[in-house]
Amino acid sequence: MAQVLIVEDDNFLVDLLQRKFSRSRVKPLVAMDAEHARLILNREKVDVVLLDVVLPGTDGVTLLKEFKANDKLKSIPVLIISNLGQTEEVRKGLAAGAVEYLIKANVTPAEILEKVMKLIKK
């Protein structure tokens, strides 16, 4: 079974995504902050990461740069999901290695699931 790591501190969005992924036979793993995300990535095989930019402690873009500098993790596709939609924020996220930058207000959980499924099948 494929696994997706959701690095997000919004409980409502996490709940929606967990239910959506579970119904699609994708196991959702959840980290509410960067530290927990690091722990999960060190012990689980993750197929895709959904990453918020604004997190407690280390921000998502800094965490993404860490992933991409790690030989074990750099090949995992990362989708950023954020409320920060300014051009500069999007540019920073993509430059750090995200495969796509999604604005939360402009995307539904179903659309996020569809994008994750495409990445899993690659």
Coordinates of N, CA and C in Angstrom, one line a residue:
M1 N 0.8 -1.2 0.0 CA 0.0 0.0 0.0 C 0.9 1.2 0.0
A2 N 0.6 2.2 -0.9 CA 1.3 3.4 -0.9 C 1.1 4.3 0.3
Q3 N 2.1 5.1 0.7 CA 2.0 5.9 1.9 C 2.3 7.4 1.5
V4 N 1.4 8.3 2.0 CA 1.6 9.7 1.8 C 1.8 10.3 3.2
L5 N 2.9 11.1 3.3 CA 3.1 11.9 4.5 C 2.5 13.3 4.4
I6 N 1.6 13.6 5.3 CA 0.9 14.9 5.3 C 1.6 15.7 6.4
V7 N 2.4 16.7 6.1 CA 3.0 17.6 7.1 C 2.2 18.9 7.1
E8 N 1.3 18.9 8.1 CA 0.3 20.0 8.1 C -0.2 20.2 9.6
D9 N -0.3 21.4 10.0 CA -0.8 21.6 11.4 C -2.2 22.1 11.5
D10 N -3.0 22.0 10.4 CA -4.4 22.4 10.4 C -5.2 21.1 10.6
N11 N -5.7 20.8 11.8 CA -6.4 19.6 12.0 C -7.6 19.3 11.1
F12 N -8.3 20.3 10.7 CA -9.5 20.1 9.9 C -9.0 19.6 8.5
L13 N -8.0 20.2 7.9 CA -7.5 19.8 6.6 C -6.9 18.4 6.7
V14 N -6.2 18.1 7.8 CA -5.6 16.8 8.0 C -6.7 15.7 8.0
D15 N -7.8 16.0 8.7 CA -8.9 15.0 8.8 C -9.5 14.8 7.5
L16 N -9.7 15.8 6.7 CA -10.3 15.7 5.4 C -9.4 14.8 4.5
L17 N -8.1 15.2 4.5 CA -7.2 14.4 3.6 C -7.0 13.0 4.1
Q18 N -7.0 12.7 5.4 CA -6.8 11.4 5.9 C -8.0 10.5 5.4
R19 N -9.2 11.0 5.5 CA -10.4 10.3 5.0 C -10.3 10.0 3.5
K20 N -10.0 11.1 2.8 CA -9.9 10.9 1.3 C -8.9 9.9 0.9
F21 N -7.7 9.9 1.5 CA -6.6 9.0 1.2 C -7.0 7.6 1.6
S22 N -7.5 7.4 2.8 CA -7.9 6.1 3.3 C -8.9 5.4 2.4
R23 N -9.8 6.1 1.8 CA -10.8 5.5 0.9 C -10.2 5.1 -0.4
S24 N -9.0 5.6 -0.7 CA -8.4 5.4 -2.0 C -7.2 4.4 -1.8
R25 N -7.2 3.7 -0.7 CA -6.2 2.7 -0.4 C -4.7 3.3 -0.4
V26 N -4.6 4.5 0.1 CA -3.4 5.2 0.3 C -3.3 5.4 1.8
K27 N -2.2 4.9 2.5 CA -2.1 5.1 3.9 C -1.6 6.5 4.2
P28 N -2.4 7.3 4.9 CA -1.9 8.6 5.3 C -1.1 8.6 6.6
L29 N 0.1 9.2 6.6 CA 0.9 9.4 7.8 C 0.8 10.9 8.1
V30 N 0.7 11.3 9.3 CA 0.6 12.7 9.6 C 1.6 13.2 10.6
A31 N 2.2 14.3 10.2 CA 3.2 15.0 11.1 C 2.7 16.5 11.2
M32 N 2.5 16.9 12.5 CA 2.0 18.3 12.7 C 3.2 19.3 12.7
D33 N 4.4 18.9 12.6 CA 5.5 19.8 12.6 C 6.7 19.1 11.9
A34 N 7.8 19.9 11.7 CA 9.0 19.4 10.9 C 9.7 18.3 11.7
E35 N 9.8 18.4 13.0 CA 10.5 17.4 13.8 C 9.8 16.0 13.7
H36 N 8.5 16.0 13.8 CA 7.7 14.7 13.6 C 7.9 14.2 12.2
A37 N 7.9 15.1 11.2 CA 8.1 14.7 9.8 C 9.4 14.0 9.6
R38 N 10.4 14.5 10.2 CA 11.8 13.9 10.1 C 11.8 12.5 10.7
L39 N 11.1 12.3 11.9 CA 11.0 11.0 12.5 C 10.3 10.0 11.6
I40 N 9.2 10.4 11.1 CA 8.5 9.5 10.2 C 9.3 9.1 9.0
L41 N 9.9 10.1 8.3 CA 10.7 9.8 7.1 C 11.9 8.9 7.4
N42 N 12.4 8.9 8.6 CA 13.5 8.0 9.0 C 13.1 6.6 9.2
R43 N 11.8 6.4 9.5 CA 11.4 5.0 9.8 C 10.4 4.4 8.8
E44 N 9.8 5.2 8.0 CA 8.8 4.7 7.0 C 9.2 4.9 5.6
K45 N 8.7 4.1 4.7 CA 8.9 4.3 3.3 C 7.7 5.1 2.8
V46 N 8.0 6.4 2.4 CA 6.9 7.3 2.0 C 7.0 7.5 0.5
D47 N 5.8 7.5 -0.2 CA 5.8 7.6 -1.6 C 5.7 9.1 -2.1
V48 N 5.0 9.9 -1.3 CA 4.7 11.3 -1.6 C 4.6 12.1 -0.3
V49 N 5.1 13.3 -0.3 CA 4.9 14.2 0.8 C 4.1 15.4 0.5
L50 N 3.1 15.7 1.3 CA 2.3 16.9 1.2 C 2.8 17.8 2.3
L51 N 3.3 19.0 1.9 CA 4.0 19.8 2.9 C 3.4 21.2 2.9
D52 N 3.0 21.6 4.1 CA 2.6 23.0 4.3 C 3.9 23.9 4.5
V53 N 3.8 25.2 4.2 CA 4.9 26.0 4.3 C 5.0 26.6 5.8
V54 N 3.9 27.0 6.3 CA 3.8 27.6 7.7 C 3.6 26.4 8.7
L55 N 4.7 26.1 9.4 CA 4.6 25.1 10.4 C 5.2 25.6 11.7
P56 N 4.9 24.9 12.8 CA 5.5 25.3 14.1 C 7.0 24.9 14.0
G57 N 7.9 25.8 14.5 CA 9.3 25.5 14.4 C 9.9 25.7 13.0
T58 N 10.5 24.7 12.4 CA 11.1 24.8 11.1 C 10.0 25.0 10.0
D59 N 10.2 25.9 9.1 CA 9.2 26.1 8.1 C 9.3 25.1 7.0
G60 N 8.2 24.9 6.2 CA 8.2 23.9 5.2 C 9.2 24.0 4.1
V61 N 9.6 25.2 3.6 CA 10.6 25.3 2.6 C 12.0 24.9 3.1
T62 N 12.3 25.2 4.3 CA 13.6 24.8 5.0 C 13.6 23.3 5.1
L63 N 12.5 22.7 5.5 CA 12.4 21.2 5.6 C 12.5 20.6 4.3
L64 N 11.9 21.2 3.2 CA 12.0 20.6 1.9 C 13.5 20.6 1.4
K65 N 14.2 21.7 1.7 CA 15.6 21.7 1.3 C 16.4 20.6 2.0
E66 N 16.1 20.3 3.3 CA 16.7 19.2 4.0 C 16.4 17.9 3.3
F67 N 15.2 17.7 2.9 CA 14.8 16.4 2.2 C 15.7 16.3 1.0
K68 N 15.8 17.3 0.2 CA 16.4 17.3 -1.1 C 18.0 17.1 -1.0
A69 N 18.5 17.5 0.2 CA 19.9 17.3 0.5 C 20.2 15.9 1.0
N70 N 19.2 15.1 1.3 CA 19.4 13.8 1.9 C 19.2 12.7 0.8
D71 N 20.3 12.0 0.5 CA 20.3 11.0 -0.5 C 19.1 10.0 -0.4
K72 N 18.7 9.7 0.8 CA 17.6 8.7 1.0 C 16.3 9.3 0.7
L73 N 16.1 10.6 0.8 CA 14.8 11.2 0.7 C 14.6 12.1 -0.6
K74 N 15.7 12.4 -1.2 CA 15.6 13.4 -2.3 C 14.8 13.0 -3.5
S75 N 14.6 11.7 -3.7 CA 13.7 11.3 -4.8 C 12.2 11.2 -4.5
I76 N 11.8 11.5 -3.2 CA 10.4 11.5 -2.9 C 9.8 12.8 -3.4
P77 N 8.7 12.7 -4.2 CA 8.1 13.9 -4.7 C 7.4 14.6 -3.6
V78 N 7.5 15.9 -3.6 CA 6.9 16.8 -2.5 C 6.0 17.8 -3.2
L79 N 4.7 17.8 -2.7 CA 3.7 18.8 -3.2 C 3.6 19.7 -2.0
I80 N 3.8 21.0 -2.3 CA 3.5 22.0 -1.2 C 2.0 22.4 -1.3
I81 N 1.4 22.4 -0.1 CA 0.0 22.9 0.0 C 0.1 24.0 1.0
S82 N -0.3 25.3 0.6 CA -0.1 26.4 1.5 C -1.2 27.5 1.2
N83 N -1.4 28.3 2.2 CA -2.2 29.5 2.1 C -1.4 30.6 1.5
L84 N 0.0 30.5 1.5 CA 0.8 31.6 1.0 C 0.9 31.4 -0.5
G85 N 0.3 32.4 -1.2 CA 0.2 32.2 -2.7 C 0.9 33.3 -3.4
Q86 N 1.7 34.2 -2.7 CA 2.4 35.2 -3.4 C 3.5 34.6 -4.3
T87 N 3.7 35.3 -5.4 CA 4.7 34.8 -6.4 C 6.0 34.4 -5.8
E88 N 6.5 35.2 -4.9 CA 7.8 34.9 -4.3 C 7.8 33.6 -3.5
E89 N 6.7 33.4 -2.8 CA 6.6 32.2 -2.0 C 6.5 30.9 -2.9
V90 N 5.7 31.0 -3.9 CA 5.6 29.9 -4.9 C 7.0 29.6 -5.5
R91 N 7.7 30.7 -5.9 CA 9.0 30.5 -6.5 C 10.0 29.8 -5.6
K92 N 10.0 30.3 -4.3 CA 10.9 29.7 -3.3 C 10.6 28.2 -3.1
G93 N 9.3 27.8 -3.1 CA 8.9 26.4 -2.9 C 9.3 25.5 -4.0
L94 N 9.1 26.0 -5.3 CA 9.5 25.3 -6.4 C 11.0 25.2 -6.6
A95 N 11.7 26.3 -6.3 CA 13.2 26.3 -6.4 C 13.8 25.3 -5.3
A96 N 13.1 25.1 -4.2 CA 13.6 24.2 -3.2 C 13.4 22.7 -3.6
G97 N 12.6 22.5 -4.6 CA 12.4 21.1 -5.1 C 11.0 20.6 -5.1
A98 N 10.0 21.4 -4.8 CA 8.6 20.9 -4.8 C 8.3 20.6 -6.3
V99 N 7.5 19.5 -6.5 CA 7.0 19.2 -7.9 C 5.9 20.1 -8.2
E100 N 5.2 20.6 -7.2 CA 4.1 21.5 -7.5 C 3.8 22.3 -6.2
Y101 N 3.2 23.5 -6.4 CA 2.9 24.4 -5.3 C 1.4 24.6 -5.4
L102 N 0.6 24.1 -4.5 CA -0.9 24.3 -4.5 C -1.3 25.3 -3.4
I103 N -2.2 26.2 -3.8 CA -2.8 27.1 -2.9 C -4.0 26.5 -2.3
K104 N -4.1 26.4 -1.0 CA -5.2 25.7 -0.3 C -6.6 26.2 -0.7
A105 N -6.7 27.5 -0.9 CA -8.0 28.0 -1.2 C -8.5 27.7 -2.6
N106 N -7.5 27.3 -3.5 CA -7.8 27.0 -4.9 C -7.9 25.5 -5.2
V107 N -7.8 24.6 -4.3 CA -7.7 23.2 -4.6 C -8.6 22.4 -3.6
T108 N -9.2 21.4 -4.0 CA -10.1 20.6 -3.2 C -9.3 19.3 -2.7
P109 N -9.7 18.7 -1.7 CA -9.1 17.4 -1.3 C -9.1 16.4 -2.4
A110 N -10.2 16.3 -3.2 CA -10.2 15.4 -4.3 C -9.1 15.7 -5.4
E111 N -8.9 17.0 -5.6 CA -7.8 17.4 -6.6 C -6.4 17.0 -6.0
I112 N -6.3 17.2 -4.7 CA -5.0 16.8 -4.1 C -4.8 15.3 -4.2
L113 N -5.8 14.6 -3.9 CA -5.7 13.1 -4.1 C -5.3 12.7 -5.5
E114 N -6.0 13.3 -6.5 CA -5.7 13.0 -7.9 C -4.2 13.3 -8.2
K115 N -3.7 14.4 -7.7 CA -2.3 14.8 -8.0 C -1.3 13.8 -7.3
V116 N -1.7 13.4 -6.1 CA -0.9 12.4 -5.3 C -0.9 11.0 -6.1
M117 N -2.1 10.6 -6.5 CA -2.2 9.3 -7.2 C -1.3 9.3 -8.5
K118 N -1.3 10.4 -9.2 CA -0.5 10.5 -10.4 C 1.0 10.3 -10.1
L119 N 1.4 10.9 -9.0 CA 2.8 10.8 -8.5 C 3.2 9.4 -8.1
I120 N 2.2 8.8 -7.4 CA 2.5 7.4 -6.9 C 2.7 6.5 -8.1
K121 N 1.9 6.7 -9.2 CA 2.0 5.8 -10.3 C 3.2 6.0 -11.2
K122 N 3.9 7.1 -11.0 CA 5.1 7.4 -11.8 C 6.2 6.4 -11.5

